[in-house]
């Protein structure tokens, strides 16, 4: 697919056209997935019309806090992002890889039926999909499940104009405007006239847009959208300085601050489950009752579990501090070495959904404050840090 | 049966028959597995993922001769449910095999100079292919020493074969055990003590080390004290390899995936990691 | 053994960097010793009246416990130092030492060494520094053995 310039074929349509967009995608054979309100949260799932969408709903997010509220307008995408990203559709939490029969026969689950269309992908989420592309497609072996879900994916992105309390995509350079890789990107404008400014990112996206009633975008549409997105950049609930964070975390592998985090961290795995880039999985063999066959089932896993690092005799990372260090150092530092990109897209989910409100951005600040490189002792083991915890 | 899509093939075990089972130690057996015609070509140091039907899958180093790919030889110690099931297999039973995965020992580096093969316990298994490879091209190397330590005499692997090497002139073999047993007249002491007794010219010597992590750390220190270059000390790391192809994340070791960046690492490539706990 | 006791001590790694004068002092305390395979060199509880520089052969340090018989704690080989109980009171051997193979050694008389140490503290420092290194290495090895790293998990 060729990426087109962002302003190519920019058009404006009214909110009712969202229904037509859903219908157009459905007619083209896509299963359209979008935001819905489920159990007091924005959750992505199948949508068939705009009545499924969270019209007039906003989310309020802070560390360990997430609430939905009514808005005083009819914004369709007036929330930030829900607990679960799109990862679960591309890299499902549970997948049967194969079924092996005792006679050596191996069979595979039928391939996914309809291709997927994501409606309402945030800039951070789009960036996360690109990160997972690197991880799951661009290594020596591509993940077959991700590949088949990803290949036919249609992405409708929505730029953010109202960032949330735990957002920091401006710091990670992944938002608030959708980068490349979308088929269609929209900005929802809530000024005097509620409307959407849409641009195509691919030929297919342009084709879909062309099928919808719209008018060409005017300079005032562009100007308003540009202003709202620019304002969003300065309205992030969180920020973090990631400059030199790789060296910072490597050099602070034995900083006692890990222990301080560990005293709060419950090792509940929430951060890894909601993270849109965390990719780790485990495999489970589930035999049939008669032992004639077994399914090898792949499940999301988390580096916060003890089993994760189990080698014969016991886990390598038995302490919570070692597990948190693994997660954070991987996400912000070693990810670069492994995949040529950072692992954090600034969506803030790990902050919102941490039951004790551990804040990645704050922890990076604490490591800067207690940076072991600033004290004249070679890094050789845990030792007290002046002004640090303990 | 649908043929696996080439994309999914690396994730799907092939089920091959066990040709023979040899009991090595009370808790350890060597399986000879029969790959299809063409065999399983591998490099010394690589591992496979072995499945016990319906129970699970574990990483096991290949311990056979790279020059004889028509037999897949794997030495397995029974420590958990999967390894227990695998060590209980009988000839004719089928075993699931994926791989080979990972890199091999840097044998190329070792050519033309002395070689130390330092093994602890079952750590000899992934090093045996190194010895086989050296023996097929013995003149390409200088003095070659196998320094092998185990918990006790009854924990020494491949003893018949080792006796054969001891009787020959190609490999100097030094054995030691942490605890003697009645009837054992050999060395008692840790494997690192053998380094002092081995004949090698430290400059240019390549050391291949495999055993429990703590044994490898002590060995690395002893080798460096003896003058062996950190770059020329290769170790085989153990982590929780599961997918084998860098997708599942389990075997991370700092910035590395042990399954694809390892399992063999040069000590010079992991200087900081070496002393970091729980990494 | 070829050459004089002085030459043998001079060439030995353990005494590398000692002055010829110090080697001379050592030589005055040294006599060649040979043990046939199976021969007991010293016994647990006996007076620690010497230490041995093993030149060739293998020696087992053993402890005998009721019901378990002789238990080899460590084996020593050519180049190793055998015995440091002579250094400190009560100056009794902690283990049995038995030659596993025909063994050639140099016996350093403890009374003579202690007198030399008392008379020349610089010599004593040099000697103790070398013994300390051996003791440190043995302690580290013993700890590694204790860890039972190859044991079943």
Coordinates of N, CA and C in Angstrom, one line a residue, chain C residues 72-136:
Chain C
X72 N 36.5 -38.1 50.8 CA 37.5 -37.2 50.2 C 36.9 -35.7 50.1
X73 N 37.6 -34.8 50.8 CA 37.1 -33.4 50.8 C 37.6 -32.7 49.5
X74 N 38.9 -33.0 49.2 CA 39.5 -32.3 48.1 C 40.7 -33.1 47.7
X75 N 41.1 -33.1 46.4 CA 42.3 -33.7 46.0 C 43.3 -32.6 45.6
X76 N 44.6 -32.8 45.8 CA 45.6 -31.8 45.5 C 46.6 -32.5 44.5
X77 N 47.2 -31.7 43.7 CA 48.0 -32.2 42.6 C 49.3 -31.4 42.4
X78 N 50.1 -31.9 41.5 CA 51.3 -31.2 41.2 C 51.2 -29.7 41.2
X79 N 52.1 -29.0 41.9 CA 52.0 -27.6 42.0 C 51.2 -27.0 43.1
X80 N 50.4 -27.9 43.8 CA 49.6 -27.4 44.9 C 50.4 -27.4 46.2
X81 N 50.0 -26.6 47.2 CA 50.5 -26.6 48.5 C 49.6 -27.5 49.4
X82 N 50.2 -28.3 50.2 CA 49.5 -29.2 51.1 C 49.8 -28.8 52.5
X83 N 48.8 -28.3 53.2 CA 48.9 -28.1 54.7 C 49.2 -26.7 55.1
X84 N 48.3 -26.1 55.9 CA 48.6 -24.8 56.5 C 48.3 -24.9 58.0
X85 N 47.9 -26.0 58.5 CA 47.6 -26.1 60.0 C 48.8 -25.8 60.8
X86 N 50.0 -25.9 60.3 CA 51.3 -25.6 61.0 C 51.4 -24.1 61.4
X87 N 50.6 -23.3 60.7 CA 50.7 -21.8 60.9 C 50.2 -21.4 62.2
X88 N 49.1 -21.9 62.7 CA 48.5 -21.4 63.9 C 48.2 -22.5 64.9
X89 N 48.1 -22.1 66.2 CA 47.7 -23.1 67.2 C 46.3 -23.6 66.8
X90 N 45.9 -24.8 67.1 CA 46.7 -25.8 67.9 C 47.7 -26.6 67.1
X91 N 47.9 -26.2 65.8 CA 48.9 -26.9 65.0 C 48.7 -28.4 64.9
X92 N 47.5 -28.7 64.7 CA 47.2 -30.1 64.5 C 46.5 -30.2 63.1
X93 N 46.7 -31.4 62.4 CA 46.1 -31.5 61.1 C 44.6 -31.7 61.2
X94 N 43.8 -31.1 60.4 CA 42.4 -31.1 60.4 C 41.9 -32.3 59.6
X95 N 42.7 -32.8 58.6 CA 42.3 -33.9 57.7 C 43.4 -34.9 57.6
X96 N 43.0 -36.1 57.1 CA 44.0 -37.0 56.7 C 44.5 -36.6 55.3
X97 N 45.8 -36.9 55.0 CA 46.3 -36.7 53.7 C 46.9 -38.0 53.2
X98 N 46.4 -38.4 52.1 CA 46.9 -39.7 51.6 C 47.3 -39.6 50.1
X99 N 48.4 -40.2 49.8 CA 48.9 -40.1 48.4 C 48.0 -41.1 47.6
X100 N 47.4 -40.5 46.5 CA 46.5 -41.3 45.6 C 47.4 -42.0 44.6
X101 N 48.5 -41.4 44.2 CA 49.4 -41.9 43.2 C 50.8 -41.7 43.8
X102 N 51.8 -42.2 43.2 CA 53.2 -42.0 43.7 C 53.4 -40.5 43.6
X103 N 53.8 -39.9 44.7 CA 53.9 -38.5 44.8 C 55.2 -38.0 45.3
X104 N 55.7 -37.0 44.6 CA 57.0 -36.4 44.9 C 56.7 -35.0 45.5
X105 N 57.3 -34.6 46.6 CA 57.1 -33.3 47.2 C 58.3 -32.8 47.8
X106 N 58.2 -31.5 48.2 CA 59.2 -30.9 49.1 C 58.6 -30.7 50.4
X107 N 59.2 -31.2 51.4 CA 58.7 -31.0 52.8 C 59.3 -29.8 53.4
X108 N 58.5 -28.9 53.9 CA 59.0 -27.7 54.5 C 58.8 -27.8 56.0
X109 N 59.8 -27.9 56.8 CA 59.6 -28.1 58.2 C 59.0 -26.9 58.9
X110 N 58.0 -27.2 59.7 CA 57.2 -26.1 60.2 C 57.9 -25.3 61.3
X111 N 58.6 -26.1 62.2 CA 59.4 -25.4 63.3 C 60.4 -24.4 62.7
X112 N 61.1 -24.9 61.6 CA 62.1 -24.1 60.9 C 61.5 -22.9 60.3
X113 N 60.3 -23.1 59.6 CA 59.6 -22.0 59.0 C 59.2 -20.9 60.0
X114 N 58.6 -21.4 61.1 CA 58.1 -20.5 62.1 C 59.3 -19.7 62.7
X115 N 60.4 -20.3 62.9 CA 61.6 -19.6 63.4 C 62.0 -18.6 62.5
X116 N 62.0 -18.9 61.2 CA 62.4 -18.0 60.1 C 61.5 -16.8 60.1
X117 N 60.2 -17.1 60.2 CA 59.2 -16.0 60.2 C 59.4 -15.1 61.4
X118 N 59.6 -15.7 62.6 CA 59.8 -14.8 63.8 C 61.1 -14.0 63.6
X119 N 62.1 -14.5 63.0 CA 63.3 -13.8 62.9 C 63.3 -12.7 61.8
X120 N 62.4 -12.9 60.8 CA 62.4 -12.0 59.7 C 61.0 -11.8 59.2
X121 N 60.4 -10.7 59.8 CA 59.0 -10.5 59.5 C 58.7 -10.2 58.1
X122 N 59.6 -9.6 57.3 CA 59.4 -9.4 55.9 C 59.3 -10.7 55.2
X123 N 60.1 -11.7 55.5 CA 60.0 -13.0 55.0 C 58.7 -13.6 55.3
X124 N 58.3 -13.4 56.6 CA 57.0 -13.9 57.1 C 55.9 -13.3 56.3
X125 N 56.0 -12.0 56.0 CA 54.9 -11.4 55.3 C 54.8 -12.0 53.9
X126 N 55.9 -12.1 53.2 CA 55.9 -12.7 51.9 C 55.3 -14.1 51.9
X127 N 55.7 -14.9 52.9 CA 55.2 -16.3 52.9 C 53.7 -16.3 53.2
X128 N 53.3 -15.5 54.2 CA 51.9 -15.5 54.6 C 51.0 -15.0 53.5
X129 N 51.5 -14.0 52.8 CA 50.7 -13.5 51.6 C 50.4 -14.7 50.7
X130 N 51.4 -15.5 50.4 CA 51.2 -16.6 49.5 C 50.3 -17.7 50.0
X131 N 50.5 -18.0 51.3 CA 49.5 -18.9 51.9 C 48.1 -18.4 52.0
X132 N 48.0 -17.1 52.2 CA 46.7 -16.5 52.3 C 45.9 -16.6 51.0
X133 N 46.7 -16.5 49.9 CA 46.1 -16.6 48.6 C 45.6 -18.1 48.4
X134 N 46.4 -19.0 48.8 CA 45.9 -20.4 48.7 C 44.7 -20.7 49.5
X135 N 44.7 -20.1 50.7 CA 43.6 -20.3 51.6 C 42.3 -19.7 51.1
X136 N 42.5 -18.5 50.5 CA 41.3 -17.8 49.9 C 40.8 -18.6 48.8

